[in-house]
PDB file of C-alpha atoms in Angstrom:
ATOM      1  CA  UNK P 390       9.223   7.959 -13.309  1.00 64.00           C
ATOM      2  CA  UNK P 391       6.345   7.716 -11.494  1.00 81.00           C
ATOM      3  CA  UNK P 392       7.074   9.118  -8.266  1.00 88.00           C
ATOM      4  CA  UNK P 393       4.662  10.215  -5.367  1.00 93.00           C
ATOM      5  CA  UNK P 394       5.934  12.881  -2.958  1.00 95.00           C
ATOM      6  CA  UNK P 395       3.840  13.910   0.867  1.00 96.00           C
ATOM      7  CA  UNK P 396       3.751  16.582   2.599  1.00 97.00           C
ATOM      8  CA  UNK P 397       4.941  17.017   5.035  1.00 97.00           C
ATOM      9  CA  UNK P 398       6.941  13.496   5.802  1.00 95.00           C
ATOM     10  CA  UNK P 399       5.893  14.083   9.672  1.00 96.00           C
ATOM     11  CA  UNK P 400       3.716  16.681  11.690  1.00 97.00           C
ATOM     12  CA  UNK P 401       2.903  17.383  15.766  1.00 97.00           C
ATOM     13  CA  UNK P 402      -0.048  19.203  16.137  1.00 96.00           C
ATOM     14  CA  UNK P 403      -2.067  19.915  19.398  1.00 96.00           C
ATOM     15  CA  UNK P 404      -5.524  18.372  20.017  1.00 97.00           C
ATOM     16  CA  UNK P 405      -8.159  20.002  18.129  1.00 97.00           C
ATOM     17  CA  UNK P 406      -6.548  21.542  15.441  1.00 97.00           C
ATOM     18  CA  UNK P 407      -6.868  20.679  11.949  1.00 97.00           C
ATOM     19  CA  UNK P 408      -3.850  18.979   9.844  1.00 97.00           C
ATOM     20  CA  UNK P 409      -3.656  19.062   6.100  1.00 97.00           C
ATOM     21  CA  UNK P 410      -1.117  16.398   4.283  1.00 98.00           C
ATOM     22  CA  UNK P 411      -0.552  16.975   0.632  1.00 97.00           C
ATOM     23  CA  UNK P 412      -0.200  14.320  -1.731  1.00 96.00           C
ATOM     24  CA  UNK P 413       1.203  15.203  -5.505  1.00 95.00           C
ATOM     25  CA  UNK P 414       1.768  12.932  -8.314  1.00 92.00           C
ATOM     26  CA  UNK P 415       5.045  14.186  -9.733  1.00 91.00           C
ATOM     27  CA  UNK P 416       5.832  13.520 -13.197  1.00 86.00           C
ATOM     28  CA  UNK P 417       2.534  11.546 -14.362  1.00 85.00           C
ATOM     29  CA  UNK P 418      -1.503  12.370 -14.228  1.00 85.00           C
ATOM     30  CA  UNK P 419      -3.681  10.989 -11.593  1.00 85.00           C
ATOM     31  CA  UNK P 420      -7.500  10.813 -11.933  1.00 82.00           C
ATOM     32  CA  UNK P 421      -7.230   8.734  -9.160  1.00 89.00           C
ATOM     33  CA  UNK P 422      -5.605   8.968  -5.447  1.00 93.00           C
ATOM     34  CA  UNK P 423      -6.286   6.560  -2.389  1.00 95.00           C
ATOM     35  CA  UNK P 424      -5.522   7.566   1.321  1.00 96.00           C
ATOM     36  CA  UNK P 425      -4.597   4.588   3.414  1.00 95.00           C
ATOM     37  CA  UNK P 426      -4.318   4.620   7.371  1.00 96.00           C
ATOM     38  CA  UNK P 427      -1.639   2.746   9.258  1.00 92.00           C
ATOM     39  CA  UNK P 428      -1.352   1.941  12.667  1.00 88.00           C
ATOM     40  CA  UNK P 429       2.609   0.196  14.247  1.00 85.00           C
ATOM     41  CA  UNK P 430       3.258  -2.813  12.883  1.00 82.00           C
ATOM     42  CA  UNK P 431       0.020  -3.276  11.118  1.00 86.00           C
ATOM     43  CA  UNK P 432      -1.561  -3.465   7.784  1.00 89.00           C
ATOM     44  CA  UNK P 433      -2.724  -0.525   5.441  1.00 90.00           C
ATOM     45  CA  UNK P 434      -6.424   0.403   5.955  1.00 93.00           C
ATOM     46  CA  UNK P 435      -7.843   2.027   2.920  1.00 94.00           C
ATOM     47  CA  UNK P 436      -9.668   5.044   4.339  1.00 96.00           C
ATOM     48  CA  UNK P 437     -11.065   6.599   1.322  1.00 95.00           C
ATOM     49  CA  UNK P 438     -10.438   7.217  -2.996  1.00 93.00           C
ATOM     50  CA  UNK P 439     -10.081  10.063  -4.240  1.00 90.00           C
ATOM     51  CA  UNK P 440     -11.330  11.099  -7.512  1.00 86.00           C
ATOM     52  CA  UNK P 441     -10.358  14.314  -9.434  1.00 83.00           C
ATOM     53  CA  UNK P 442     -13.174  16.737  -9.598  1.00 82.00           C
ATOM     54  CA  UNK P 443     -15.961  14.763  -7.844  1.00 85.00           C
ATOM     55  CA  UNK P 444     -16.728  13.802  -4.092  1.00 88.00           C
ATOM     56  CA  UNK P 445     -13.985  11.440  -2.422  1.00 92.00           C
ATOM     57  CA  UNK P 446     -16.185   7.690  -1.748  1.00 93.00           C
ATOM     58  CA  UNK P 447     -14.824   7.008   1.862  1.00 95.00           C
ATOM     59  CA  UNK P 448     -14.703   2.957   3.573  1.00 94.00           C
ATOM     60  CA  UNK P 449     -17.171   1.952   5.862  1.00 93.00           C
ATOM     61  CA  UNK P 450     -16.303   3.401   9.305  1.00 94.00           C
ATOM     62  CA  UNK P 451     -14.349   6.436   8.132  1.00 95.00           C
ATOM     63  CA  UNK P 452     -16.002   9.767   9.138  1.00 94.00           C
ATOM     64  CA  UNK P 453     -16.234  12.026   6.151  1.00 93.00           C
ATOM     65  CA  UNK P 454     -16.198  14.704   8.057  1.00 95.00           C
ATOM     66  CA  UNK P 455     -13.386  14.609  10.228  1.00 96.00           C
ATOM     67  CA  UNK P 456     -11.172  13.675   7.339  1.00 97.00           C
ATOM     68  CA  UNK P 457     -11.875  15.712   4.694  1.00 96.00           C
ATOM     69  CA  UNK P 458     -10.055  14.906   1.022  1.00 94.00           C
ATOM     70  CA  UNK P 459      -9.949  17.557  -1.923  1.00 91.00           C
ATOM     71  CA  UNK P 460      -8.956  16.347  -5.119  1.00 89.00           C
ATOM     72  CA  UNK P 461      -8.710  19.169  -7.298  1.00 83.00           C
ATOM     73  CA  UNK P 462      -6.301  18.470  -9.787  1.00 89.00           C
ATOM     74  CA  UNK P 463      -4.933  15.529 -11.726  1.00 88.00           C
ATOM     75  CA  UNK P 464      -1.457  15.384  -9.563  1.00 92.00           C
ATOM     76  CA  UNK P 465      -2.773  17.233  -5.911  1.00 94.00           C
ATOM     77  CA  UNK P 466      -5.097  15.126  -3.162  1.00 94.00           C
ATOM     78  CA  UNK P 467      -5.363  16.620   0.006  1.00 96.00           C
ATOM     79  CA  UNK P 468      -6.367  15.248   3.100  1.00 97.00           C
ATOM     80  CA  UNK P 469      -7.298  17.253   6.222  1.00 97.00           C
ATOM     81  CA  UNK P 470      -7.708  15.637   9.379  1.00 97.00           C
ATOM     82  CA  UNK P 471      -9.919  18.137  11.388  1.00 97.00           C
ATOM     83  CA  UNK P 472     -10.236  18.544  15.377  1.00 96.00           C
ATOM     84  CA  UNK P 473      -7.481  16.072  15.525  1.00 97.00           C
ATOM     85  CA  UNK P 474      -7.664  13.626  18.685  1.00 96.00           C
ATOM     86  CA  UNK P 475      -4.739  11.712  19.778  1.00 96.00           C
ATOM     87  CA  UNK P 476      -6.241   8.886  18.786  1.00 95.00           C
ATOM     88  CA  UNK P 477      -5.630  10.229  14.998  1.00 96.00           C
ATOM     89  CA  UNK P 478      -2.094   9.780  15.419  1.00 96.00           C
ATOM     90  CA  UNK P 479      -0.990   7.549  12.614  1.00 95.00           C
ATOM     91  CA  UNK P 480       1.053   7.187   9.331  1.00 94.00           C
ATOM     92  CA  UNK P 481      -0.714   7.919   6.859  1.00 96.00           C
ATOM     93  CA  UNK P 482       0.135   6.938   3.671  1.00 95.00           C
ATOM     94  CA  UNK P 483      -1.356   7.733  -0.101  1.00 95.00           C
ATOM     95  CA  UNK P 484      -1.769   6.554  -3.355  1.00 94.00           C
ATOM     96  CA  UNK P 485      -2.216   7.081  -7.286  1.00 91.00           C
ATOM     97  CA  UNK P 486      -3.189   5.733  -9.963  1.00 82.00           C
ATOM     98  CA  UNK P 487      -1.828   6.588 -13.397  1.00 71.00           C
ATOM     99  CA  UNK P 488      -4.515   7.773 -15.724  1.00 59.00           C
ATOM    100  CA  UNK P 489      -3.162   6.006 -19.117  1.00 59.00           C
ATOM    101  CA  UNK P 490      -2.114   2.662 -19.812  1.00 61.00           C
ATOM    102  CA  UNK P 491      -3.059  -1.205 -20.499  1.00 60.00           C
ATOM    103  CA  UNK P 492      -5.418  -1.759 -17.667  1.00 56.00           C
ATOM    104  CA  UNK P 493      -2.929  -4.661 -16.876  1.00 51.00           C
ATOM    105  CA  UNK P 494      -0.539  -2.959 -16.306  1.00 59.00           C
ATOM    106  CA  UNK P 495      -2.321  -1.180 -13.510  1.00 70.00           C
ATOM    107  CA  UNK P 496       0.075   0.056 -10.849  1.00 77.00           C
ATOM    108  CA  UNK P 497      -0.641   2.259  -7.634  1.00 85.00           C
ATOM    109  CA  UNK P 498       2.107   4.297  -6.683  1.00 90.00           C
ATOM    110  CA  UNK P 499       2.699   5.204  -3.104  1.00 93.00           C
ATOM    111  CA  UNK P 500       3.747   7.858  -1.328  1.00 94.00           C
ATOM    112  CA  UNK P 501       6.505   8.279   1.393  1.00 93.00           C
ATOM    113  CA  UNK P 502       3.810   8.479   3.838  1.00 94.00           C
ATOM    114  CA  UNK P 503       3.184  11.246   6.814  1.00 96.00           C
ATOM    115  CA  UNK P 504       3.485  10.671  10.738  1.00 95.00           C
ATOM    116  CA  UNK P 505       0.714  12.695  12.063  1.00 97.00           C
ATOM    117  CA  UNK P 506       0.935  12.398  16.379  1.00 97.00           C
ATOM    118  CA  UNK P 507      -1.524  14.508  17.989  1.00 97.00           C
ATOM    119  CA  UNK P 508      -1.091  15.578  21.218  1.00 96.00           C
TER     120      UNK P 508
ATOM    121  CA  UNK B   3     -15.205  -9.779  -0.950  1.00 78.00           C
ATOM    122  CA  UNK B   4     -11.698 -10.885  -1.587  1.00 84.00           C
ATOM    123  CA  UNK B   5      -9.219 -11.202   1.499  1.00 91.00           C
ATOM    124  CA  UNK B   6      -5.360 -11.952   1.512  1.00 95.00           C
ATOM    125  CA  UNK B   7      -4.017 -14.139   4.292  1.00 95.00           C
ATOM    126  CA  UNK B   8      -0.421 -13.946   4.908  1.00 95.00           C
ATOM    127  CA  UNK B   9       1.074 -16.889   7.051  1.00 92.00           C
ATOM    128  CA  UNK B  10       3.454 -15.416   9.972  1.00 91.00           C
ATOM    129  CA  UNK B  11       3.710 -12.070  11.183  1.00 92.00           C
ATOM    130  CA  UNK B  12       7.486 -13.057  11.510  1.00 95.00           C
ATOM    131  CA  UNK B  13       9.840 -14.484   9.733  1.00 96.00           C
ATOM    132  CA  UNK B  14      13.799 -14.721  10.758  1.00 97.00           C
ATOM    133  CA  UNK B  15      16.291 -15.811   7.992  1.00 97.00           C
ATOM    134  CA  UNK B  16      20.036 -16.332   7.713  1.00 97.00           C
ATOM    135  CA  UNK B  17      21.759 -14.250   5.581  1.00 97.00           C
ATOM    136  CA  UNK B  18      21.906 -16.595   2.568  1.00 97.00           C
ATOM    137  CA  UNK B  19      19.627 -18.136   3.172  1.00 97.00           C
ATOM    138  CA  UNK B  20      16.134 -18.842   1.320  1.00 97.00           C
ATOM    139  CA  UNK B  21      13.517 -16.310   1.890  1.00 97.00           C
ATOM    140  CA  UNK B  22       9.802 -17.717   1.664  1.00 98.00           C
ATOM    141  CA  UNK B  23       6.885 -15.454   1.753  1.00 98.00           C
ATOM    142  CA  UNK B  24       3.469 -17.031   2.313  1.00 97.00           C
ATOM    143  CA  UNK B  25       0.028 -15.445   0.499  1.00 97.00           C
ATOM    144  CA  UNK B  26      -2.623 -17.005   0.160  1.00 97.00           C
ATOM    145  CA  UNK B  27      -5.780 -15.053  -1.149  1.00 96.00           C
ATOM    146  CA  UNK B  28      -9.611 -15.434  -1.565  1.00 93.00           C
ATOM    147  CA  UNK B  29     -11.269 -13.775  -4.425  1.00 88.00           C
ATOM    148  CA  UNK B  30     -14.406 -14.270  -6.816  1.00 84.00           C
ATOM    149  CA  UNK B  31     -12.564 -14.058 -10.108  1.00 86.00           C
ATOM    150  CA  UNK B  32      -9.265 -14.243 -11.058  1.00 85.00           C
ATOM    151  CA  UNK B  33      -7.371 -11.133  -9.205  1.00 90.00           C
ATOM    152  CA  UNK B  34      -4.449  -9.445  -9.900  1.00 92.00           C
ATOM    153  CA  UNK B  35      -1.711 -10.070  -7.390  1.00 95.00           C
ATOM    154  CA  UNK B  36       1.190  -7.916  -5.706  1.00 95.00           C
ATOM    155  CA  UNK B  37       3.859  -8.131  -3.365  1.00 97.00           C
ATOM    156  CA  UNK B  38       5.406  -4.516  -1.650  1.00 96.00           C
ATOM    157  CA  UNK B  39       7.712  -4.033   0.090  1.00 96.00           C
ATOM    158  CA  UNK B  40       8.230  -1.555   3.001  1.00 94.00           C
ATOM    159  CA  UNK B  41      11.470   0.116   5.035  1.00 92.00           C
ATOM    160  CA  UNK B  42      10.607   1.773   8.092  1.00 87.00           C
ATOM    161  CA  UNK B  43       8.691   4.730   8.167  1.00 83.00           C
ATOM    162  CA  UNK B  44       8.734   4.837   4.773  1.00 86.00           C
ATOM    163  CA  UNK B  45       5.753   4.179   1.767  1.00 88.00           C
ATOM    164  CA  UNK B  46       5.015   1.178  -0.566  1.00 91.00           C
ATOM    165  CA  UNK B  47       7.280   0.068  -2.785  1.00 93.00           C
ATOM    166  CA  UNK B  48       6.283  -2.709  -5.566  1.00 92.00           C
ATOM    167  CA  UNK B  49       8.270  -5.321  -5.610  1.00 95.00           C
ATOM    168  CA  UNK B  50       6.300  -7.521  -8.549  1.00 95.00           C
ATOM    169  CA  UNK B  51       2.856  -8.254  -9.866  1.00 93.00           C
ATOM    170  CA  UNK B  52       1.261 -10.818 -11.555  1.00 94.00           C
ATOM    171  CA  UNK B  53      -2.010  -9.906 -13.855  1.00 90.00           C
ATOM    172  CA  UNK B  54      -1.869 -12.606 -17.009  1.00 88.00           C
ATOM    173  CA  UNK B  55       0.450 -14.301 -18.713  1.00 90.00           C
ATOM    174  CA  UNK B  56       3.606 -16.445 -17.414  1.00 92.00           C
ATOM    175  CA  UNK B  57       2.227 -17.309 -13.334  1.00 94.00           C
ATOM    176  CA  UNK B  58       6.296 -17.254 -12.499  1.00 97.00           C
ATOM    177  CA  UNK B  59       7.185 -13.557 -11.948  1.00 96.00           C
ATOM    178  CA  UNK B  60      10.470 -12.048 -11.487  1.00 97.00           C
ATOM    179  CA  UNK B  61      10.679  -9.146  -9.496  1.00 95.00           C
ATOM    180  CA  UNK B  62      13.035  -6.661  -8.497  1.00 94.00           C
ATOM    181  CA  UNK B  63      15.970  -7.637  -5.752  1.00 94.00           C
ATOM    182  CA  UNK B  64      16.320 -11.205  -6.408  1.00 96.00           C
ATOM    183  CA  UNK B  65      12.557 -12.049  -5.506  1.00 97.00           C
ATOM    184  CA  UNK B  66      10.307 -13.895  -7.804  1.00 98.00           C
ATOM    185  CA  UNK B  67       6.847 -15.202  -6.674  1.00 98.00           C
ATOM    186  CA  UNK B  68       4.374 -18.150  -8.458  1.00 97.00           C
ATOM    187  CA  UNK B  69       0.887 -17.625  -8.906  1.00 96.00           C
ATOM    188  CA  UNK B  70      -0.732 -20.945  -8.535  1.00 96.00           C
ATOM    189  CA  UNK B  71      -4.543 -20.817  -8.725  1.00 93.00           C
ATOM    190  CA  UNK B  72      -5.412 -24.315  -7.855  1.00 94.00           C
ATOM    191  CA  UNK B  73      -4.390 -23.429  -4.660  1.00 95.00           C
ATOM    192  CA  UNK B  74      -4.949 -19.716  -4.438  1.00 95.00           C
ATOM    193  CA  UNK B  75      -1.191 -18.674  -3.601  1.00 96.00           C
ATOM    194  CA  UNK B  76       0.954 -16.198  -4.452  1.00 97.00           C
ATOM    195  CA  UNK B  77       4.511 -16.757  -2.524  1.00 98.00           C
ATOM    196  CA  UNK B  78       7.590 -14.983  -2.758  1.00 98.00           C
ATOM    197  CA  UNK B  79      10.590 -16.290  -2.425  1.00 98.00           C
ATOM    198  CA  UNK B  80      14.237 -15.078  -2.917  1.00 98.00           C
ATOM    199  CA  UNK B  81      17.333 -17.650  -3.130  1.00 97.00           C
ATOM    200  CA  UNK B  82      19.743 -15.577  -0.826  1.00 97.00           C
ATOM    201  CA  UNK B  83      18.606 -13.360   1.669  1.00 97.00           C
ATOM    202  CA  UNK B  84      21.120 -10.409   2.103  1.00 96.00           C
ATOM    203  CA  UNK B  85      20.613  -7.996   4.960  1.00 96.00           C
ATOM    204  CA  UNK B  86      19.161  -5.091   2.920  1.00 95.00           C
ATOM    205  CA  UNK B  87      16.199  -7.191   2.878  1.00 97.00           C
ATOM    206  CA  UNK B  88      15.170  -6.475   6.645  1.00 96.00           C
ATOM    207  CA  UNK B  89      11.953  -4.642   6.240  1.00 96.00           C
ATOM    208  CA  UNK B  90       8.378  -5.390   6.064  1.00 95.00           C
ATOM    209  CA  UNK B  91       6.185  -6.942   3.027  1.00 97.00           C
ATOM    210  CA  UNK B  92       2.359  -6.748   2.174  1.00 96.00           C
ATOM    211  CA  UNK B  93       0.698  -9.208  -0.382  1.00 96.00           C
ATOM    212  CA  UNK B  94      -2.120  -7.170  -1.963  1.00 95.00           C
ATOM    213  CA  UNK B  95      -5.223  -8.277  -4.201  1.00 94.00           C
ATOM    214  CA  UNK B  96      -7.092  -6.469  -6.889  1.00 91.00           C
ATOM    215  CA  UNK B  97     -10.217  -7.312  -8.630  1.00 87.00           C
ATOM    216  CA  UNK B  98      -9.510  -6.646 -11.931  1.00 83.00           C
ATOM    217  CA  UNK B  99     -13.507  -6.439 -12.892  1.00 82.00           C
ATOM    218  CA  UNK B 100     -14.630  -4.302  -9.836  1.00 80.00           C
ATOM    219  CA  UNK B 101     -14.771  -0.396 -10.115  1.00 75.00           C
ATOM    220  CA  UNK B 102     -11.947   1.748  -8.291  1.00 75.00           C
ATOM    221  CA  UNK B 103      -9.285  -0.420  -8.643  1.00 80.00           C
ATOM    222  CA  UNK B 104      -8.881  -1.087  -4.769  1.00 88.00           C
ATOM    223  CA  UNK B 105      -6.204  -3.005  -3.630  1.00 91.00           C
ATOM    224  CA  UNK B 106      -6.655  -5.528  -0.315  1.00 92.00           C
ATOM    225  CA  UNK B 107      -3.658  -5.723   1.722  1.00 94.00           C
ATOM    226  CA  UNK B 108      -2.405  -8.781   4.185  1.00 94.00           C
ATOM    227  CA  UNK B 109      -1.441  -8.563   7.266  1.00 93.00           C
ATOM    228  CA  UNK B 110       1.989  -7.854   6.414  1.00 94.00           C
ATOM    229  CA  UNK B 111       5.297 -10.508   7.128  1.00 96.00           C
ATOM    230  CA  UNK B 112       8.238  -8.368   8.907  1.00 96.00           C
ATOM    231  CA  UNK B 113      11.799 -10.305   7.845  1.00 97.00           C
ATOM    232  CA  UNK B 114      14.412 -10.255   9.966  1.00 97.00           C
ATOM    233  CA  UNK B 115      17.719 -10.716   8.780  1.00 97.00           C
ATOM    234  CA  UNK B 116      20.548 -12.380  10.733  1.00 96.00           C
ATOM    235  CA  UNK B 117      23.955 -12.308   9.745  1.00 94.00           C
TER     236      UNK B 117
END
């Protein structure tokens, strides 16, 4: 159980066109989702949470607008990386959050993650 | 704030030999603490936690990490490294009283296995 599927697992798009990665909570509920950012042979950088049904709250330094997350239902987060720039190109790599459960035993469950490389 | 150091980048091991994993982590209260593993191009996957209870956890694969709060640490270890175990592994932090259950990530600790 608990599995977190992407989509899609890796995408080339030209500079200035917008990308959309999918990320679906399979076979539990997710009120919440977190994207994360990674760069080669670096750490995850949180980039924003995603709440169903209300704004995403994004980190300090990540422009809301060019990366634009929908939550709207309990298993779907989108993210859409708009006007992508080469410098964009990442893995990027999401979260949830199961909605039920002892608070200890608190788990986020990550996706496979999606290589976006703008060009 | 909390932060999560993790001591070397890199870290080459003998197959068979012990694997040690160094975390060390700063936080206000006590946190809740993870170790993930990752394969290449591939997501998160969590290897153990500690939130209460027994500070010796076992985890899946062989590894089994200590939570010692006296001197903030959270190491993993595994008795016999086996070559399956080549990949890269975060140490990750949660404040357990703060709102939207954030993690913090290290720096991440690539293993190398050599046969």
């Amino acid at each position: 159980g608990a599995v977190v599927s992407q989509h899609p697992s890796w995408v080339i798009c030209k500079s200035g066109t917008s990308v959309k990665i999918e990320c679906r909570s399979l076979d539990f509920q997710a009120t919440t989702m977190f994207w994360y950012r990674q760069f080669p042979k670096q750490s995850l950088m949180l980039m924003a949470t995603s709440n169903e049904g209300s704004k995403a709250t994004y980190e300090q330094g990540v422009e809301k607008d060019k990366f634009l997350i929908n939550h709207a239902s309990l298993t779907l987060s989108t993210l859409t990386v708009t006007s992508a720039h080469p410098e964009d190109s990442s893995f990027y790599i999401c979260s949830a959050h199961q909605v039920a459960g002892n608070p200890s035993a608190y788990e986020q469950y990550f996706g496979p993650g999606t290589r976006l490389t703008v060009t | 704030a909390q932060s999560v150091t993790q001591l070397g980048s890199h870290v080459s091991v003998s197959e068979g030999a012990l694997v040690l994993l160094r975390c060390n982590y700063s936080s206000s209260v006590p946190p809740y603490l993870f170790w993930y593993v990752q394969y290449p191009n591939q997501g998160l996957q969590l290897l153990l936690k500690y939130t209460t209870g027994a500070t010796l956890v076992k985890g899946i694969n062989g590894f089994e990490a200590e939570f010692k709060k006296s001197e903030t640490s959270f190491h993993l270890t595994k008795p016999s490294a086996h070559m399956s175990d080549a990949a890269e592994y975060f140490c990750a932090v949660r404040n357990p009283k703060a709102a939207g259950n954030k993690l913090t990530f290290g720096g991440g600790t690539r293993v190398l296995v050599k046969p």
